[in-house]
Coordinates of N, CA and C in Angstrom, one line a residue:
M173 N -6.6 -17.0 36.4 CA -7.6 -16.5 35.4 C -7.0 -15.3 34.7
F174 N -6.3 -14.4 35.5 CA -5.7 -13.2 34.9 C -4.7 -13.6 33.8
L175 N -3.9 -14.6 34.1 CA -2.9 -15.1 33.1 C -3.5 -15.6 31.9
L176 N -4.7 -16.3 32.0 CA -5.4 -16.8 30.9 C -5.9 -15.7 30.0
K177 N -6.5 -14.7 30.7 CA -7.0 -13.5 30.0 C -5.9 -12.8 29.2
K178 N -4.8 -12.6 29.9 CA -3.6 -12.0 29.2 C -3.2 -12.8 28.0
T179 N -3.2 -14.1 28.1 CA -2.8 -15.0 27.0 C -3.7 -14.8 25.8
I180 N -5.0 -14.8 26.1 CA -6.0 -14.6 25.1 C -5.8 -13.3 24.3
Y181 N -5.6 -12.2 25.1 CA -5.3 -10.9 24.5 C -4.1 -10.9 23.6
L182 N -3.1 -11.7 24.1 CA -1.8 -11.8 23.3 C -2.0 -12.5 22.0
I183 N -2.8 -13.6 22.1 CA -3.2 -14.4 20.9 C -3.9 -13.5 19.9
I184 N -4.8 -12.7 20.4 CA -5.6 -11.8 19.5 C -4.6 -10.7 18.9
A185 N -3.7 -10.2 19.7 CA -2.8 -9.2 19.2 C -1.9 -9.7 18.1
L186 N -1.4 -10.9 18.4 CA -0.5 -11.6 17.4 C -1.2 -11.9 16.1
S187 N -2.4 -12.4 16.2 CA -3.2 -12.8 15.0 C -3.5 -11.6 14.2
L188 N -3.9 -10.5 14.9 CA -4.3 -9.2 14.2 C -3.1 -8.7 13.5
S189 N -1.9 -8.7 14.1 CA -0.7 -8.2 13.5 C -0.3 -9.1 12.3
G190 N -0.4 -10.4 12.4 CA -0.1 -11.3 11.3 C -1.0 -11.1 10.2
S191 N -2.3 -10.9 10.5 CA -3.3 -10.7 9.5 C -3.1 -9.4 8.7
I192 N -2.8 -8.3 9.5 CA -2.6 -7.0 8.8 C -1.4 -7.1 7.9
V193 N -0.3 -7.7 8.3 CA 0.9 -7.9 7.5 C 0.5 -8.6 6.2
K194 N -0.2 -9.7 6.3 CA -0.5 -10.5 5.1 C -1.6 -9.8 4.2
I195 N -2.5 -9.2 4.8 CA -3.5 -8.5 4.0 C -2.9 -7.3 3.2
T196 N -2.0 -6.6 3.9 CA -1.2 -5.6 3.2 C -0.4 -6.1 2.0
G197 N 0.2 -7.3 2.2 CA 1.0 -7.9 1.1 C 0.1 -8.4 0.0
G198 N -1.1 -8.9 0.4 CA -2.1 -9.4 -0.6 C -2.7 -8.2 -1.4
L199 N -2.9 -7.1 -0.8 CA -3.4 -5.9 -1.6 C -2.4 -5.3 -2.5
F200 N -1.2 -5.2 -2.1 CA -0.2 -4.5 -2.9 C 0.7 -5.3 -3.8
H201 N 0.6 -6.6 -3.7 CA 1.5 -7.5 -4.5 C 0.7 -8.5 -5.2
S202 N 1.0 -8.8 -6.4 CA 0.2 -9.7 -7.3 C 0.6 -11.2 -7.1
S203 N 0.0 -11.9 -6.2 CA 0.3 -13.3 -6.0 C -1.0 -13.9 -5.5
K204 N -1.4 -15.0 -6.3 CA -2.7 -15.7 -5.9 C -2.5 -16.4 -4.6
A205 N -1.3 -17.0 -4.4 CA -1.1 -17.6 -3.1 C -1.2 -16.7 -1.9
L206 N -0.7 -15.4 -2.1 CA -0.8 -14.4 -1.1 C -2.3 -13.9 -1.0
F207 N -3.0 -14.0 -2.1 CA -4.4 -13.6 -2.1 C -5.2 -14.6 -1.2
V208 N -5.0 -15.9 -1.4 CA -5.6 -16.9 -0.5 C -5.2 -16.7 0.9
D209 N -3.9 -16.5 1.1 CA -3.4 -16.2 2.4 C -4.1 -15.0 3.1
A210 N -4.3 -13.9 2.4 CA -4.9 -12.7 2.9 C -6.4 -12.9 3.3
L211 N -7.1 -13.7 2.4 CA -8.5 -13.9 2.7 C -8.7 -14.8 4.0
T212 N -7.8 -15.8 4.1 CA -7.9 -16.7 5.3 C -7.5 -15.9 6.5
C213 N -6.6 -14.9 6.3 CA -6.3 -14.0 7.5 C -7.5 -13.3 8.0
I214 N -8.3 -12.7 7.1 CA -9.5 -12.0 7.5 C -10.4 -13.0 8.2
A215 N -10.6 -14.2 7.6 CA -11.4 -15.2 8.3 C -10.9 -15.6 9.6
N216 N -9.6 -15.6 9.7 CA -8.9 -16.0 11.0 C -9.2 -15.0 12.1
I217 N -9.2 -13.7 11.7 CA -9.5 -12.6 12.7 C -11.0 -12.8 13.2
I218 N -11.9 -13.0 12.3 CA -13.3 -13.1 12.7 C -13.5 -14.4 13.5
A219 N -12.9 -15.5 13.1 CA -13.0 -16.7 13.9 C -12.4 -16.5 15.3
L220 N -11.3 -15.8 15.4 CA -10.7 -15.6 16.7 C -11.6 -14.8 17.6
I221 N -12.3 -13.8 17.1 CA -13.2 -12.9 17.9 C -14.4 -13.8 18.4
F222 N -15.0 -14.6 17.5 CA -16.1 -15.4 17.9 C -15.7 -16.5 18.8
T223 N -14.5 -17.1 18.6 CA -14.0 -18.2 19.5 C -13.8 -17.6 20.9
T224 N -13.3 -16.4 21.0 CA -13.1 -15.8 22.3 C -14.4 -15.5 23.0
Y225 N -15.4 -15.0 22.2 CA -16.7 -14.7 22.7 C -17.4 -15.9 23.3
Y226 N -17.4 -17.0 22.5 CA -18.0 -18.2 23.0 C -17.3 -18.9 24.1
Y227 N -16.0 -18.8 24.1 CA -15.2 -19.3 25.2 C -15.5 -18.6 26.5
R228 N -15.7 -17.3 26.5 CA -16.0 -16.5 27.7 C -17.5 -16.9 28.1
L229 N -18.3 -17.1 27.1 CA -19.7 -17.5 27.4 C -19.8 -18.9 28.1
S230 N -18.9 -19.7 27.7 CA -18.8 -21.1 28.2 C -18.4 -21.1 29.7
K231 N -17.8 -20.0 30.2 CA -17.3 -19.9 31.5 C -18.3 -19.4 32.5
L232 N -19.5 -19.0 32.0 CA -20.5 -18.5 32.9 C -21.0 -19.6 33.9
P233 N -21.4 -19.2 35.1 CA -21.8 -20.2 36.0 C -23.1 -20.8 35.7
P234 N -23.5 -22.0 36.2 CA -24.8 -22.6 36.0 C -25.9 -21.6 36.3
D235 N -27.1 -21.8 35.6 CA -28.3 -21.0 35.9 C -29.5 -21.9 35.8
I236 N -30.7 -21.3 35.8 CA -31.9 -22.1 35.7 C -32.0 -22.8 34.3
D237 N -31.6 -22.1 33.3 CA -31.7 -22.7 31.9 C -30.5 -23.7 31.6
H238 N -29.4 -23.5 32.4 CA -28.2 -24.3 32.1 C -27.7 -24.9 33.5
P239 N -28.4 -25.8 34.1 CA -28.0 -26.3 35.4 C -26.7 -27.0 35.4
K240 N -26.2 -27.5 34.3 CA -24.9 -28.1 34.2 C -23.8 -27.2 33.8
G241 N -24.2 -25.9 33.6 CA -23.2 -24.9 33.1 C -23.3 -24.6 31.7
H242 N -22.5 -23.7 31.2 CA -22.6 -23.2 29.8 C -21.4 -23.8 29.0
H243 N -20.8 -24.9 29.4 CA -19.6 -25.4 28.7 C -19.8 -25.6 27.2
R244 N -20.9 -26.1 26.8 CA -21.1 -26.4 25.4 C -21.2 -25.2 24.5
Y245 N -21.4 -24.0 25.1 CA -21.3 -22.8 24.3 C -19.9 -22.6 23.6
G246 N -18.9 -23.2 24.2 CA -17.6 -23.2 23.7 C -17.5 -23.7 22.2
L247 N -18.5 -24.6 21.9 CA -18.5 -25.1 20.5 C -18.9 -24.1 19.5
G248 N -19.5 -23.0 20.0 CA -19.9 -21.9 19.0 C -18.7 -21.4 18.2
G249 N -17.6 -21.3 18.8 CA -16.4 -20.9 18.1 C -16.0 -21.8 16.9
S250 N -16.2 -23.1 17.1 CA -15.9 -24.1 16.1 C -16.9 -23.9 14.9
I251 N -18.2 -23.7 15.3 CA -19.2 -23.6 14.3 C -19.1 -22.4 13.5
V252 N -18.8 -21.2 14.1 CA -18.5 -20.0 13.4 C -17.3 -20.1 12.5
T253 N -16.2 -20.7 13.0 CA -15.0 -20.9 12.3 C -15.3 -21.7 11.0
L254 N -16.0 -22.8 11.1 CA -16.4 -23.6 10.0 C -17.1 -22.8 8.9
T255 N -18.1 -22.0 9.4 CA -18.9 -21.2 8.5 C -18.0 -20.2 7.7
I256 N -17.2 -19.5 8.4 CA -16.3 -18.4 7.8 C -15.4 -19.0 6.8
Y257 N -14.7 -20.1 7.2 CA -13.7 -20.7 6.4 C -14.3 -21.4 5.2
G258 N -15.6 -21.9 5.3 CA -16.3 -22.5 4.2 C -16.6 -21.4 3.2
Y259 N -16.9 -20.2 3.6 CA -17.2 -19.1 2.7 C -15.9 -18.7 2.0
V260 N -14.8 -18.6 2.7 CA -13.5 -18.3 2.1 C -13.1 -19.3 1.0
A261 N -13.3 -20.6 1.4 CA -13.0 -21.6 0.4 C -13.8 -21.5 -0.9
G262 N -15.0 -21.1 -0.8 CA -15.8 -20.9 -2.0 C -15.4 -19.7 -2.8
V263 N -15.0 -18.6 -2.1 CA -14.6 -17.4 -2.8 C -13.3 -17.6 -3.6
V264 N -12.3 -18.3 -2.9 CA -11.0 -18.5 -3.5 C -11.1 -19.5 -4.6
S265 N -12.0 -20.5 -4.5 CA -12.1 -21.5 -5.6 C -12.7 -20.8 -6.8
V266 N -13.6 -19.9 -6.7 CA -14.2 -19.2 -7.9 C -13.1 -18.3 -8.5
D267 N -12.4 -17.6 -7.6 CA -11.3 -16.7 -8.1 C -10.3 -17.5 -8.9
L268 N -9.9 -18.7 -8.4 CA -8.8 -19.5 -9.1 C -9.3 -20.0 -10.4
I269 N -10.6 -20.4 -10.4 CA -11.2 -20.9 -11.7 C -11.1 -19.8 -12.8
Y270 N -11.4 -18.6 -12.4 CA -11.5 -17.5 -13.4 C -10.2 -16.7 -13.5
T271 N -9.1 -17.2 -13.0 CA -7.8 -16.4 -13.1 C -7.2 -16.4 -14.5
R272 N -6.7 -15.2 -14.8 CA -5.9 -15.1 -16.1 C -4.4 -14.9 -15.8
E273 N -3.6 -14.8 -16.8 CA -2.2 -14.7 -16.6 C -1.9 -13.4 -15.8
Y274 N -0.9 -13.5 -14.9 CA -0.5 -12.3 -14.1 C 1.0 -12.4 -13.8
V275 N 1.5 -11.3 -13.2 CA 3.0 -11.3 -12.9 C 3.1 -11.2 -11.3
V276 N 3.9 -12.0 -10.8 CA 4.1 -12.1 -9.3 C 5.2 -11.1 -8.9
D277 N 4.8 -10.3 -7.9 CA 5.7 -9.3 -7.3 C 6.6 -10.0 -6.3
F278 N 7.9 -9.9 -6.4 CA 8.9 -10.5 -5.5 C 8.8 -10.1 -4.1
N279 N 8.4 -8.8 -3.9 CA 8.3 -8.3 -2.5 C 7.3 -9.0 -1.6
A280 N 6.4 -9.7 -2.2 CA 5.4 -10.4 -1.4 C 6.0 -11.4 -0.4
V281 N 7.2 -11.9 -0.7 CA 7.8 -12.9 0.2 C 8.1 -12.3 1.6
Y282 N 8.4 -11.0 1.7 CA 8.7 -10.4 3.0 C 7.5 -10.3 3.9
F283 N 6.4 -10.1 3.2 CA 5.1 -10.1 4.0 C 4.8 -11.5 4.5
A284 N 5.0 -12.5 3.7 CA 4.7 -13.9 4.0 C 5.6 -14.3 5.2
I285 N 6.9 -13.9 5.2 CA 7.8 -14.3 6.3 C 7.4 -13.6 7.6
S286 N 7.1 -12.3 7.5 CA 6.6 -11.6 8.8 C 5.4 -12.2 9.3
G287 N 4.4 -12.5 8.4 CA 3.1 -13.2 8.9 C 3.4 -14.5 9.5
F288 N 4.3 -15.3 8.9 CA 4.6 -16.6 9.4 C 5.1 -16.6 10.9
I289 N 6.0 -15.6 11.2 CA 6.5 -15.5 12.5 C 5.4 -15.2 13.5
L290 N 4.6 -14.2 13.2 CA 3.5 -13.7 14.1 C 2.5 -14.9 14.3
Y291 N 2.1 -15.6 13.3 CA 1.1 -16.6 13.4 C 1.7 -17.9 14.2
A292 N 3.0 -18.1 14.0 CA 3.6 -19.2 14.7 C 3.5 -19.0 16.3
L293 N 3.7 -17.8 16.7 CA 3.6 -17.5 18.1 C 2.1 -17.6 18.5
S294 N 1.2 -17.1 17.7 CA -0.3 -17.2 18.0 C -0.7 -18.6 18.1
I295 N -0.3 -19.5 17.2 CA -0.7 -20.9 17.3 C -0.2 -21.6 18.5
Y296 N 1.1 -21.4 18.8 CA 1.7 -22.0 20.0 C 0.8 -21.7 21.3
L297 N 0.4 -20.4 21.4 CA -0.4 -20.0 22.6 C -1.8 -20.6 22.5
S298 N -2.4 -20.5 21.3 CA -3.8 -20.9 21.2 C -4.0 -22.4 21.4
L299 N -3.1 -23.2 21.1 CA -3.2 -24.7 21.3 C -3.0 -25.1 22.7
R300 N -2.4 -24.2 23.5 CA -2.1 -24.5 24.9 C -3.1 -23.9 25.8
V301 N -3.9 -22.9 25.4 CA -4.8 -22.2 26.3 C -6.1 -22.9 26.7
S302 N -6.7 -23.6 25.7 CA -8.0 -24.3 26.0 C -8.4 -25.2 24.8
R303 N -9.2 -26.2 25.1 CA -9.8 -27.0 24.1 C -10.7 -26.2 23.1
H304 N -11.3 -25.2 23.6 CA -12.2 -24.4 22.8 C -11.5 -23.7 21.6
Y305 N -10.2 -23.5 21.8 CA -9.4 -22.8 20.8 C -8.8 -23.8 19.8
R306 N -9.1 -25.1 19.9 CA -8.5 -26.1 19.0 C -8.8 -25.9 17.5
A307 N -10.1 -25.6 17.2 CA -10.5 -25.4 15.8 C -9.7 -24.1 15.3
Y308 N -9.7 -23.1 16.1 CA -9.0 -21.9 15.8 C -7.5 -22.2 15.5
G309 N -6.9 -23.0 16.4 CA -5.5 -23.3 16.3 C -5.2 -24.1 15.1
F310 N -6.1 -25.0 14.7 CA -5.9 -25.8 13.5 C -5.9 -24.9 12.3
F311 N -6.9 -24.0 12.2 CA -6.9 -23.2 11.0 C -5.8 -22.1 11.0
T312 N -5.3 -21.8 12.1 CA -4.1 -20.9 12.2 C -2.9 -21.7 11.7
V313 N -2.8 -23.0 12.0 CA -1.8 -23.8 11.4 C -1.8 -23.7 9.9
V314 N -3.0 -23.6 9.3 CA -3.2 -23.4 7.9 C -2.5 -22.1 7.5
E315 N -2.5 -21.1 8.3 CA -1.8 -19.9 8.0 C -0.3 -20.1 7.9
L316 N 0.2 -20.9 8.8 CA 1.7 -21.2 8.7 C 2.0 -22.0 7.4
Y317 N 1.2 -22.9 7.0 CA 1.3 -23.7 5.8 C 1.2 -22.7 4.6
E318 N 0.3 -21.8 4.7 CA 0.1 -20.8 3.6 C 1.3 -19.9 3.5
S319 N 1.8 -19.5 4.6 CA 3.0 -18.6 4.6 C 4.2 -19.3 4.0
S320 N 4.4 -20.6 4.4 CA 5.5 -21.4 3.8 C 5.3 -21.6 2.3
V321 N 4.1 -22.0 1.9 CA 3.9 -22.2 0.4 C 4.0 -20.8 -0.3
T322 N 3.5 -19.8 0.3 CA 3.5 -18.4 -0.3 C 5.0 -18.0 -0.5
I323 N 5.8 -18.2 0.5 CA 7.2 -17.8 0.4 C 7.9 -18.5 -0.8
V324 N 7.7 -19.9 -0.9 CA 8.2 -20.6 -2.0 C 7.6 -20.3 -3.3
A325 N 6.2 -20.2 -3.3 CA 5.5 -19.9 -4.6 C 5.8 -18.5 -5.1
V326 N 5.9 -17.5 -4.2 CA 6.3 -16.1 -4.7 C 7.7 -16.1 -5.3
L327 N 8.6 -16.7 -4.5 CA 10.0 -16.8 -5.0 C 10.1 -17.4 -6.4
L328 N 9.5 -18.6 -6.6 CA 9.6 -19.3 -7.8 C 8.7 -18.6 -8.9
G329 N 7.5 -18.1 -8.5 CA 6.7 -17.4 -9.4 C 7.3 -16.2 -9.9
A330 N 8.0 -15.4 -9.1 CA 8.6 -14.2 -9.5 C 9.8 -14.4 -10.3
L331 N 10.6 -15.5 -10.0 CA 11.8 -15.7 -10.7 C 11.6 -16.5 -12.0
Y332 N 10.6 -17.4 -12.0 CA 10.4 -18.3 -13.2 C 9.1 -18.0 -13.9
Y333 N 8.0 -18.5 -13.3 CA 6.7 -18.5 -14.0 C 5.5 -18.3 -13.0
Y334 N 4.5 -17.6 -13.4 CA 3.4 -17.3 -12.5 C 2.6 -18.5 -12.1
L335 N 2.6 -19.6 -13.0 CA 1.9 -20.8 -12.7 C 2.3 -21.5 -11.4
I336 N 3.6 -21.3 -11.0 CA 4.1 -21.9 -9.8 C 3.3 -21.3 -8.6
D337 N 3.1 -20.0 -8.6 CA 2.4 -19.3 -7.6 C 0.9 -19.8 -7.6
Y338 N 0.4 -19.9 -8.8 CA -1.0 -20.4 -9.0 C -1.3 -21.8 -8.4
V339 N -0.3 -22.7 -8.7 CA -0.4 -24.1 -8.2 C -0.3 -24.0 -6.6
G340 N 0.5 -23.1 -6.1 CA 0.6 -23.0 -4.6 C -0.7 -22.5 -4.1
A341 N -1.4 -21.6 -4.7 CA -2.8 -21.2 -4.3 C -3.8 -22.3 -4.3
I342 N -3.7 -23.2 -5.3 CA -4.6 -24.3 -5.4 C -4.3 -25.3 -4.2
G343 N -3.0 -25.5 -3.9 CA -2.7 -26.4 -2.8 C -3.2 -25.8 -1.5
L344 N -3.1 -24.5 -1.3 CA -3.6 -23.9 -0.1 C -5.1 -24.1 0.0
T345 N -5.8 -24.0 -1.1 CA -7.3 -24.1 -1.1 C -7.7 -25.6 -0.8
I346 N -7.0 -26.5 -1.3 CA -7.3 -27.9 -1.1 C -7.1 -28.2 0.4
Y347 N -6.0 -27.7 1.0 CA -5.7 -28.0 2.4 C -6.7 -27.3 3.3
L348 N -7.2 -26.2 2.9 CA -8.3 -25.5 3.6 C -9.6 -26.3 3.6
I349 N -9.9 -26.9 2.5 CA -11.1 -27.7 2.4 C -11.0 -29.0 3.3
I350 N -9.8 -29.6 3.2 CA -9.6 -30.8 4.1 C -9.7 -30.4 5.6
G351 N -9.2 -29.2 5.9 CA -9.3 -28.8 7.3 C -10.8 -28.6 7.7
I352 N -11.6 -28.0 6.8 CA -13.0 -27.8 7.1 C -13.7 -29.1 7.4
I353 N -13.4 -30.1 6.5 CA -14.0 -31.4 6.7 C -13.6 -32.1 8.1
R354 N -12.3 -31.9 8.4 CA -11.8 -32.5 9.6 C -12.5 -31.9 10.9
I355 N -12.5 -30.5 10.9 CA -13.1 -29.8 12.1 C -14.6 -30.1 12.1
C356 N -15.2 -30.2 11.0 CA -16.7 -30.5 10.9 C -16.9 -31.8 11.6
R357 N -16.2 -32.8 11.3 CA -16.3 -34.2 11.9 C -16.1 -34.1 13.4
E358 N -15.1 -33.4 13.8 CA -14.8 -33.3 15.3 C -15.9 -32.6 16.0
T359 N -16.4 -31.5 15.4 CA -17.5 -30.8 16.0 C -18.8 -31.6 16.1
I360 N -19.1 -32.3 15.0 CA -20.3 -33.1 15.0 C -20.2 -34.2 16.1
H361 N -19.0 -34.8 16.2 CA -18.8 -35.8 17.3 C -19.0 -35.3 18.7
T362 N -18.5 -34.1 18.9 CA -18.6 -33.4 20.2 C -20.0 -33.1 20.5
V363 N -20.7 -32.5 19.5 CA -22.1 -32.1 19.7 C -23.0 -33.4 20.0
A364 N -22.7 -34.5 19.3 CA -23.5 -35.7 19.5 C -23.2 -36.4 20.8
S365 N -22.0 -36.1 21.4 CA -21.6 -36.8 22.6 C -22.4 -36.3 23.8
E366 N -22.7 -37.2 24.8 CA -23.4 -36.9 26.0 C -22.4 -36.2 27.0
E367 N -21.2 -36.4 26.8 CA -20.2 -35.8 27.7 C -20.1 -34.3 27.7
V368 N -20.1 -33.7 28.9 CA -19.9 -32.3 29.0 C -18.5 -32.0 29.5
Y369 N -17.6 -31.5 28.6 CA -16.2 -31.3 29.1 C -16.0 -29.9 29.7
I370 N -15.1 -29.9 30.6 CA -14.7 -28.6 31.3 C -13.2 -28.4 31.2
D371 N -12.9 -27.2 30.8 CA -11.5 -26.8 30.8 C -11.0 -26.3 32.1

């Protein structure tokens, strides 16, 4: 149990570090791909906090109201994650619709690379620690995809034309929406199931 707790704290620390790096890059460098990246980082931190909260709640022993245990509370993390990422998808979609011409700052690539490394470590741990972290792990994989696209988009956008960065941002948003649909289906299936799973 102590090792599990340490692993969860390490996941939180890595995710926070990756988020801070990307948010800093998003605030100080003009890249729509990095903007999408930064917003999903904020959502990622909130999702991680709630996933951890509901995971801990799911480990409570059975009581009068929950004679079979609190295992299904672990789904709370998936539900909150869906809500937060759905909001982010709406915000970035509106921003991309109303975007005007801009200039991409080349330095954004360094922030994307640093964030990529930190999130890769976070994903590896989150996918191994528990089933309840699966939704979080999936959306953190989105962070790696975003970092990869951002690196390429910023490089090409800075060297050639801003529309390359813009198309990268659209790709990230589409991928995010697909992820929301996938996790929504999985969560509905689990909620509808009679089976109570235990990690």
